[in-house]
Amino acid sequence: MRTLWAASRLDGRPKTALVQRFVWGVPVYRQRFSLLASRPTTERFYRLIRLAMAYAEHLRAPFEGSLECDETTFGGARKGKRGWGAAGKVIVFGIIKRNGIVKAEPIPAHDRASIMEIIQAQSREGSLYYTDEWQAYATLRMRGDHVVIRKEKGRPLGRDHINGIEGFWSYAKNWLYPYRGVPRKFFHLYLGETCYRFNHRDKDLKPLIIKLMKTITVDLIDALQVQFR
């Protein structure tokens, strides 16, 4: 079976060098005066890296224990409607283990059905859930314990909080900002990348990424219906 590493016709040395640039967070447009390959080839190789990272995060087991849940939007400011229905925005739901790792996925709508589908798939019953006051979370009491975080002027009342997931939103948005806009059809790959980076923030990513790309085969990606171009 053809691996993601073999899916690129580049030689091993430029591939390894591109992985290092990717780890450093150097977008393709910033390499225009020192490209190791053509821009389309470099962009495609970066996409292969993100496919590997997104696939690895997809395989992560459901969470249990103390979990923080929250939603946010990604996308630049535009004229017109604001809030959850703003044009050009992608709504994302996330779960983070206290002092641990994160899962985040785009959702089709800001409603109870969308978030509960992910909570049921990505967390285990009996967990302790921390959320804001949104009524969509009310049924969490049927899955485990539920702590509602109430705020005043943007600050939590009391000692309970959801600082972990809010910190991840800040991390992800800051990381994606230099890309000057992310193609909507590939947003889930960029989100998978930020989750992988966050979850391996204390490790050297270069050998991890190379190992992933030499292990994961293209047919596994296709089976998950992840966009591969």
PDB file of C-alpha atoms in Angstrom:
ATOM      1  CA  MET A   1       0.000   0.000   0.000  1.00  0.00           C
ATOM      2  CA  ARG A   2       1.229   3.508  -0.832  1.00  0.00           C
ATOM      3  CA  THR A   3       2.025   5.615   2.227  1.00  0.00           C
ATOM      4  CA  LEU A   4       1.516   9.352   2.539  1.00  0.00           C
ATOM      5  CA  TRP A   5       5.301   9.727   2.447  1.00  0.00           C
ATOM      6  CA  ALA A   6       5.457   7.867  -0.858  1.00  0.00           C
ATOM      7  CA  ALA A   7       2.489   9.801  -2.247  1.00  0.00           C
ATOM      8  CA  SER A   8       4.852  12.688  -2.975  1.00  0.00           C
ATOM      9  CA  ARG A   9       7.416  12.226  -5.764  1.00  0.00           C
ATOM     10  CA  LEU A  10       9.923  14.474  -4.031  1.00  0.00           C
ATOM     11  CA  ASP A  11      13.222  12.946  -2.940  1.00  0.00           C
ATOM     12  CA  GLY A  12      13.763  12.115   0.705  1.00  0.00           C
ATOM     13  CA  ARG A  13      16.031  15.062   1.492  1.00  0.00           C
ATOM     14  CA  PRO A  14      13.644  17.858   0.377  1.00  0.00           C
ATOM     15  CA  LYS A  15      10.759  16.038   2.061  1.00  0.00           C
ATOM     16  CA  THR A  16      12.641  15.987   5.350  1.00  0.00           C
ATOM     17  CA  ALA A  17      13.557  19.661   4.960  1.00  0.00           C
ATOM     18  CA  LEU A  18       9.923  20.560   4.234  1.00  0.00           C
ATOM     19  CA  VAL A  19       8.776  18.694   7.329  1.00  0.00           C
ATOM     20  CA  GLN A  20      11.183  20.821   9.376  1.00  0.00           C
ATOM     21  CA  ARG A  21       9.840  24.033   7.831  1.00  0.00           C
ATOM     22  CA  PHE A  22       6.311  22.835   8.520  1.00  0.00           C
ATOM     23  CA  VAL A  23       7.186  22.146  12.150  1.00  0.00           C
ATOM     24  CA  TRP A  24       8.584  25.668  12.433  1.00  0.00           C
ATOM     25  CA  GLY A  25       5.283  26.985  11.074  1.00  0.00           C
ATOM     26  CA  VAL A  26       6.641  28.550   7.882  1.00  0.00           C
ATOM     27  CA  PRO A  27       3.722  28.999   5.422  1.00  0.00           C
ATOM     28  CA  VAL A  28       4.390  28.215   1.766  1.00  0.00           C
ATOM     29  CA  TYR A  29       3.986  31.844   0.662  1.00  0.00           C
ATOM     30  CA  ARG A  30       6.850  32.851   2.967  1.00  0.00           C
ATOM     31  CA  GLN A  31       9.154  30.409   1.187  1.00  0.00           C
ATOM     32  CA  ARG A  32       8.740  31.990  -2.248  1.00  0.00           C
ATOM     33  CA  PHE A  33      12.427  33.013  -2.480  1.00  0.00           C
ATOM     34  CA  SER A  34      13.809  29.718  -1.145  1.00  0.00           C
ATOM     35  CA  LEU A  35      11.419  27.014  -2.332  1.00  0.00           C
ATOM     36  CA  LEU A  36      12.665  23.441  -2.226  1.00  0.00           C
ATOM     37  CA  ALA A  37      10.056  22.483  -4.858  1.00  0.00           C
ATOM     38  CA  SER A  38       7.385  24.271  -6.875  1.00  0.00           C
ATOM     39  CA  ARG A  39       4.690  26.050  -4.894  1.00  0.00           C
ATOM     40  CA  PRO A  40       1.916  23.559  -5.881  1.00  0.00           C
ATOM     41  CA  THR A  41       4.185  20.622  -4.953  1.00  0.00           C
ATOM     42  CA  THR A  42       5.077  22.211  -1.623  1.00  0.00           C
ATOM     43  CA  GLU A  43       1.436  22.990  -0.838  1.00  0.00           C
ATOM     44  CA  ARG A  44       0.459  19.403  -1.663  1.00  0.00           C
ATOM     45  CA  PHE A  45       3.186  18.019   0.594  1.00  0.00           C
ATOM     46  CA  TYR A  46       2.041  20.268   3.428  1.00  0.00           C
ATOM     47  CA  ARG A  47      -1.462  18.923   2.864  1.00  0.00           C
ATOM     48  CA  LEU A  48      -0.153  15.360   3.157  1.00  0.00           C
ATOM     49  CA  ILE A  49       1.400  16.281   6.501  1.00  0.00           C
ATOM     50  CA  ARG A  50      -1.898  17.704   7.720  1.00  0.00           C
ATOM     51  CA  LEU A  51      -3.712  14.578   6.544  1.00  0.00           C
ATOM     52  CA  ALA A  52      -1.383  12.470   8.687  1.00  0.00           C
ATOM     53  CA  MET A  53      -1.872  14.674  11.742  1.00  0.00           C
ATOM     54  CA  ALA A  54      -5.669  14.847  11.316  1.00  0.00           C
ATOM     55  CA  TYR A  55      -5.845  11.071  10.895  1.00  0.00           C
ATOM     56  CA  ALA A  56      -3.814  10.498  14.068  1.00  0.00           C
ATOM     57  CA  GLU A  57      -6.152  12.774  16.012  1.00  0.00           C
ATOM     58  CA  HIS A  58      -9.199  11.021  14.536  1.00  0.00           C
ATOM     59  CA  LEU A  59      -7.969   7.756  16.069  1.00  0.00           C
ATOM     60  CA  ARG A  60      -7.642   9.214  19.570  1.00  0.00           C
ATOM     61  CA  ALA A  61      -9.811   7.311  22.057  1.00  0.00           C
ATOM     62  CA  PRO A  62     -12.859   8.986  23.658  1.00  0.00           C
ATOM     63  CA  PHE A  63     -12.092  11.096  26.729  1.00  0.00           C
ATOM     64  CA  GLU A  64     -13.137  10.401  30.293  1.00  0.00           C
ATOM     65  CA  GLY A  65     -12.657  12.149  33.610  1.00  0.00           C
ATOM     66  CA  SER A  66     -12.856  15.910  34.055  1.00  0.00           C
ATOM     67  CA  LEU A  67     -13.696  17.505  30.700  1.00  0.00           C
ATOM     68  CA  GLU A  68     -14.264  21.075  29.532  1.00  0.00           C
ATOM     69  CA  CYS A  69     -16.601  21.684  26.571  1.00  0.00           C
ATOM     70  CA  ASP A  70     -17.065  24.837  24.535  1.00  0.00           C
ATOM     71  CA  GLU A  71     -17.783  26.222  21.056  1.00  0.00           C
ATOM     72  CA  THR A  72     -16.291  29.038  19.020  1.00  0.00           C
ATOM     73  CA  THR A  73     -16.033  30.335  15.470  1.00  0.00           C
ATOM     74  CA  PHE A  74     -13.063  30.632  13.136  1.00  0.00           C
ATOM     75  CA  GLY A  75     -12.823  33.076  10.250  1.00  0.00           C
ATOM     76  CA  GLY A  76     -12.050  36.709   9.520  1.00  0.00           C
ATOM     77  CA  ALA A  77     -14.392  39.605  10.213  1.00  0.00           C
ATOM     78  CA  ARG A  78     -16.832  40.417   7.413  1.00  0.00           C
ATOM     79  CA  LYS A  79     -19.668  42.847   6.861  1.00  0.00           C
ATOM     80  CA  GLY A  80     -23.166  41.666   7.587  1.00  0.00           C
ATOM     81  CA  LYS A  81     -24.632  39.379  10.234  1.00  0.00           C
ATOM     82  CA  ARG A  82     -22.581  38.796  13.368  1.00  0.00           C
ATOM     83  CA  GLY A  83     -22.585  36.000  15.887  1.00  0.00           C
ATOM     84  CA  TRP A  84     -23.065  32.299  15.223  1.00  0.00           C
ATOM     85  CA  GLY A  85     -24.686  32.859  11.842  1.00  0.00           C
ATOM     86  CA  ALA A  86     -22.030  35.216  10.456  1.00  0.00           C
ATOM     87  CA  ALA A  87     -20.989  34.640   6.852  1.00  0.00           C
ATOM     88  CA  GLY A  88     -17.655  32.972   6.254  1.00  0.00           C
ATOM     89  CA  LYS A  89     -17.372  31.609   9.790  1.00  0.00           C
ATOM     90  CA  VAL A  90     -16.795  27.961  10.703  1.00  0.00           C
ATOM     91  CA  ILE A  91     -18.357  26.813  13.976  1.00  0.00           C
ATOM     92  CA  VAL A  92     -16.101  24.508  15.984  1.00  0.00           C
ATOM     93  CA  PHE A  93     -16.829  22.434  19.084  1.00  0.00           C
ATOM     94  CA  GLY A  94     -14.079  21.278  21.409  1.00  0.00           C
ATOM     95  CA  ILE A  95     -13.484  19.042  24.433  1.00  0.00           C
ATOM     96  CA  ILE A  96     -10.344  19.197  26.562  1.00  0.00           C
ATOM     97  CA  LYS A  97      -9.241  16.980  29.422  1.00  0.00           C
ATOM     98  CA  ARG A  98      -8.260  18.981  32.468  1.00  0.00           C
ATOM     99  CA  ASN A  99      -4.495  19.597  32.220  1.00  0.00           C
ATOM    100  CA  GLY A 100      -4.362  17.315  29.201  1.00  0.00           C
ATOM    101  CA  ILE A 101      -5.288  16.864  25.559  1.00  0.00           C
ATOM    102  CA  VAL A 102      -7.946  18.280  23.252  1.00  0.00           C
ATOM    103  CA  LYS A 103     -10.394  17.180  20.566  1.00  0.00           C
ATOM    104  CA  ALA A 104     -12.017  19.705  18.232  1.00  0.00           C
ATOM    105  CA  GLU A 105     -14.287  19.344  15.206  1.00  0.00           C
ATOM    106  CA  PRO A 106     -16.250  21.635  12.902  1.00  0.00           C
ATOM    107  CA  ILE A 107     -20.009  21.373  13.431  1.00  0.00           C
ATOM    108  CA  PRO A 108     -22.758  22.195  10.908  1.00  0.00           C
ATOM    109  CA  ALA A 109     -24.810  24.363  13.260  1.00  0.00           C
ATOM    110  CA  HIS A 110     -24.711  25.935  16.703  1.00  0.00           C
ATOM    111  CA  ASP A 111     -27.354  23.674  18.200  1.00  0.00           C
ATOM    112  CA  ARG A 112     -27.802  20.924  20.779  1.00  0.00           C
ATOM    113  CA  ALA A 113     -27.942  18.081  18.254  1.00  0.00           C
ATOM    114  CA  SER A 114     -24.566  18.977  16.745  1.00  0.00           C
ATOM    115  CA  ILE A 115     -22.675  19.216  20.022  1.00  0.00           C
ATOM    116  CA  MET A 116     -24.308  16.202  21.660  1.00  0.00           C
ATOM    117  CA  GLU A 117     -23.408  14.022  18.675  1.00  0.00           C
ATOM    118  CA  ILE A 118     -19.729  14.806  19.262  1.00  0.00           C
ATOM    119  CA  ILE A 119     -19.959  14.537  23.059  1.00  0.00           C
ATOM    120  CA  GLN A 120     -21.535  11.096  22.779  1.00  0.00           C
ATOM    121  CA  ALA A 121     -18.870   9.918  20.327  1.00  0.00           C
ATOM    122  CA  GLN A 122     -15.825  11.552  21.923  1.00  0.00           C
ATOM    123  CA  SER A 123     -16.439  11.188  25.668  1.00  0.00           C
ATOM    124  CA  ARG A 124     -17.399   8.366  27.985  1.00  0.00           C
ATOM    125  CA  GLU A 125     -20.431   8.288  30.234  1.00  0.00           C
ATOM    126  CA  GLY A 126     -19.719   9.058  33.878  1.00  0.00           C
ATOM    127  CA  SER A 127     -17.362  11.920  33.070  1.00  0.00           C
ATOM    128  CA  LEU A 128     -17.453  15.283  34.825  1.00  0.00           C
ATOM    129  CA  TYR A 129     -18.376  17.987  32.330  1.00  0.00           C
ATOM    130  CA  TYR A 130     -17.610  21.690  32.733  1.00  0.00           C
ATOM    131  CA  THR A 131     -19.532  24.009  30.372  1.00  0.00           C
ATOM    132  CA  ASP A 132     -20.920  27.516  30.137  1.00  0.00           C
ATOM    133  CA  GLU A 133     -24.595  28.322  30.724  1.00  0.00           C
ATOM    134  CA  TRP A 134     -25.852  27.489  27.226  1.00  0.00           C
ATOM    135  CA  GLN A 135     -29.058  25.449  27.559  1.00  0.00           C
ATOM    136  CA  ALA A 136     -27.924  22.964  24.923  1.00  0.00           C
ATOM    137  CA  TYR A 137     -25.711  21.382  27.585  1.00  0.00           C
ATOM    138  CA  ALA A 138     -28.605  20.730  29.972  1.00  0.00           C
ATOM    139  CA  THR A 139     -28.919  17.036  29.058  1.00  0.00           C
ATOM    140  CA  LEU A 140     -25.321  16.330  30.100  1.00  0.00           C
ATOM    141  CA  ARG A 141     -26.703  15.419  33.522  1.00  0.00           C
ATOM    142  CA  MET A 142     -27.894  12.195  31.887  1.00  0.00           C
ATOM    143  CA  ARG A 143     -24.285  11.248  30.944  1.00  0.00           C
ATOM    144  CA  GLY A 144     -22.419  12.220  34.098  1.00  0.00           C
ATOM    145  CA  ASP A 145     -21.856  15.099  36.499  1.00  0.00           C
ATOM    146  CA  HIS A 146     -22.242  18.601  35.075  1.00  0.00           C
ATOM    147  CA  VAL A 147     -20.794  21.837  36.411  1.00  0.00           C
ATOM    148  CA  VAL A 148     -22.171  25.038  34.868  1.00  0.00           C
ATOM    149  CA  ILE A 149     -19.735  27.956  34.748  1.00  0.00           C
ATOM    150  CA  ARG A 150     -21.464  31.275  35.262  1.00  0.00           C
ATOM    151  CA  LYS A 151     -19.693  34.481  34.336  1.00  0.00           C
ATOM    152  CA  GLU A 152     -19.942  38.147  35.167  1.00  0.00           C
ATOM    153  CA  LYS A 153     -18.256  40.654  32.850  1.00  0.00           C
ATOM    154  CA  GLY A 154     -16.473  37.786  31.146  1.00  0.00           C
ATOM    155  CA  ARG A 155     -14.977  36.335  34.336  1.00  0.00           C
ATOM    156  CA  PRO A 156     -16.082  33.098  36.059  1.00  0.00           C
ATOM    157  CA  LEU A 157     -17.974  33.403  39.315  1.00  0.00           C
ATOM    158  CA  GLY A 158     -16.320  31.126  41.830  1.00  0.00           C
ATOM    159  CA  ARG A 159     -13.368  28.774  41.388  1.00  0.00           C
ATOM    160  CA  ASP A 160     -14.750  26.603  38.567  1.00  0.00           C
ATOM    161  CA  HIS A 161     -13.740  27.558  35.018  1.00  0.00           C
ATOM    162  CA  ILE A 162     -13.251  26.411  31.420  1.00  0.00           C
ATOM    163  CA  ASN A 163      -9.898  28.122  30.995  1.00  0.00           C
ATOM    164  CA  GLY A 164      -8.383  25.037  29.377  1.00  0.00           C
ATOM    165  CA  ILE A 165     -10.589  24.947  26.284  1.00  0.00           C
ATOM    166  CA  GLU A 166     -10.650  28.738  26.034  1.00  0.00           C
ATOM    167  CA  GLY A 167      -6.852  28.657  26.112  1.00  0.00           C
ATOM    168  CA  PHE A 168      -6.845  26.172  23.253  1.00  0.00           C
ATOM    169  CA  TRP A 169      -9.082  28.439  21.155  1.00  0.00           C
ATOM    170  CA  SER A 170      -6.566  31.236  21.629  1.00  0.00           C
ATOM    171  CA  TYR A 171      -3.696  28.878  20.751  1.00  0.00           C
ATOM    172  CA  ALA A 172      -5.409  27.614  17.580  1.00  0.00           C
ATOM    173  CA  LYS A 173      -6.420  31.040  16.290  1.00  0.00           C
ATOM    174  CA  ASN A 174      -2.962  32.488  16.916  1.00  0.00           C
ATOM    175  CA  TRP A 175      -1.365  29.529  15.133  1.00  0.00           C
ATOM    176  CA  LEU A 176      -3.611  29.831  12.071  1.00  0.00           C
ATOM    177  CA  TYR A 177      -3.394  33.624  11.806  1.00  0.00           C
ATOM    178  CA  PRO A 178      -0.148  33.730   9.711  1.00  0.00           C
ATOM    179  CA  TYR A 179      -1.782  31.623   6.985  1.00  0.00           C
ATOM    180  CA  ARG A 180      -3.871  34.665   5.979  1.00  0.00           C
ATOM    181  CA  GLY A 181      -7.033  32.649   5.566  1.00  0.00           C
ATOM    182  CA  VAL A 182      -7.617  28.906   5.342  1.00  0.00           C
ATOM    183  CA  PRO A 183      -9.497  27.269   2.420  1.00  0.00           C
ATOM    184  CA  ARG A 184     -12.843  26.184   3.835  1.00  0.00           C
ATOM    185  CA  LYS A 185     -12.692  22.733   2.208  1.00  0.00           C
ATOM    186  CA  PHE A 186      -9.410  22.031   4.018  1.00  0.00           C
ATOM    187  CA  PHE A 187     -10.240  23.716   7.319  1.00  0.00           C
ATOM    188  CA  HIS A 188     -10.724  20.381   9.087  1.00  0.00           C
ATOM    189  CA  LEU A 189      -7.113  19.472   8.227  1.00  0.00           C
ATOM    190  CA  TYR A 190      -5.766  22.718   9.665  1.00  0.00           C
ATOM    191  CA  LEU A 191      -7.857  22.130  12.780  1.00  0.00           C
ATOM    192  CA  GLY A 192      -6.482  18.591  13.035  1.00  0.00           C
ATOM    193  CA  GLU A 193      -2.986  20.058  12.741  1.00  0.00           C
ATOM    194  CA  THR A 194      -3.528  22.495  15.615  1.00  0.00           C
ATOM    195  CA  CYS A 195      -4.951  19.714  17.808  1.00  0.00           C
ATOM    196  CA  TYR A 196      -1.946  17.500  17.041  1.00  0.00           C
ATOM    197  CA  ARG A 197       0.506  20.315  17.767  1.00  0.00           C
ATOM    198  CA  PHE A 198      -1.251  21.139  21.042  1.00  0.00           C
ATOM    199  CA  ASN A 199      -1.447  17.515  22.134  1.00  0.00           C
ATOM    200  CA  HIS A 200       2.285  16.997  21.401  1.00  0.00           C
ATOM    201  CA  ARG A 201       3.422  20.425  22.565  1.00  0.00           C
ATOM    202  CA  ASP A 202       6.222  18.992  24.706  1.00  0.00           C
ATOM    203  CA  LYS A 203       7.665  16.764  21.963  1.00  0.00           C
ATOM    204  CA  ASP A 204       9.847  17.136  18.862  1.00  0.00           C
ATOM    205  CA  LEU A 205       7.299  16.999  16.049  1.00  0.00           C
ATOM    206  CA  LYS A 206       9.677  16.297  13.167  1.00  0.00           C
ATOM    207  CA  PRO A 207      10.318  12.573  13.860  1.00  0.00           C
ATOM    208  CA  LEU A 208       6.689  12.069  14.880  1.00  0.00           C
ATOM    209  CA  ILE A 209       5.392  13.487  11.600  1.00  0.00           C
ATOM    210  CA  ILE A 210       7.839  11.518   9.449  1.00  0.00           C
ATOM    211  CA  LYS A 211       6.855   8.312  11.263  1.00  0.00           C
ATOM    212  CA  LEU A 212       3.157   9.063  10.732  1.00  0.00           C
ATOM    213  CA  MET A 213       3.631   9.708   7.022  1.00  0.00           C
ATOM    214  CA  LYS A 214       5.631   6.509   6.558  1.00  0.00           C
ATOM    215  CA  THR A 215       2.998   4.476   8.439  1.00  0.00           C
ATOM    216  CA  ILE A 216      -0.363   5.829   7.264  1.00  0.00           C
ATOM    217  CA  THR A 217      -1.474   4.641   3.840  1.00  0.00           C
ATOM    218  CA  VAL A 218      -3.575   6.571   1.353  1.00  0.00           C
ATOM    219  CA  ASP A 219      -6.348   3.962   1.432  1.00  0.00           C
ATOM    220  CA  LEU A 220      -6.842   4.573   5.168  1.00  0.00           C
ATOM    221  CA  ILE A 221      -7.330   8.266   4.491  1.00  0.00           C
ATOM    222  CA  ASP A 222      -9.783   7.552   1.670  1.00  0.00           C
ATOM    223  CA  ALA A 223     -11.731   5.206   3.930  1.00  0.00           C
ATOM    224  CA  LEU A 224     -12.306   8.106   6.308  1.00  0.00           C
ATOM    225  CA  GLN A 225     -13.476  10.289   3.421  1.00  0.00           C
ATOM    226  CA  VAL A 226     -10.905  12.914   4.292  1.00  0.00           C
ATOM    227  CA  GLN A 227     -10.441  15.204   1.287  1.00  0.00           C
ATOM    228  CA  PHE A 228      -7.308  14.080  -0.520  1.00  0.00           C
ATOM    229  CA  ARG A 229      -6.029  16.064  -3.496  1.00  0.00           C
TER     230      ARG A 229
END
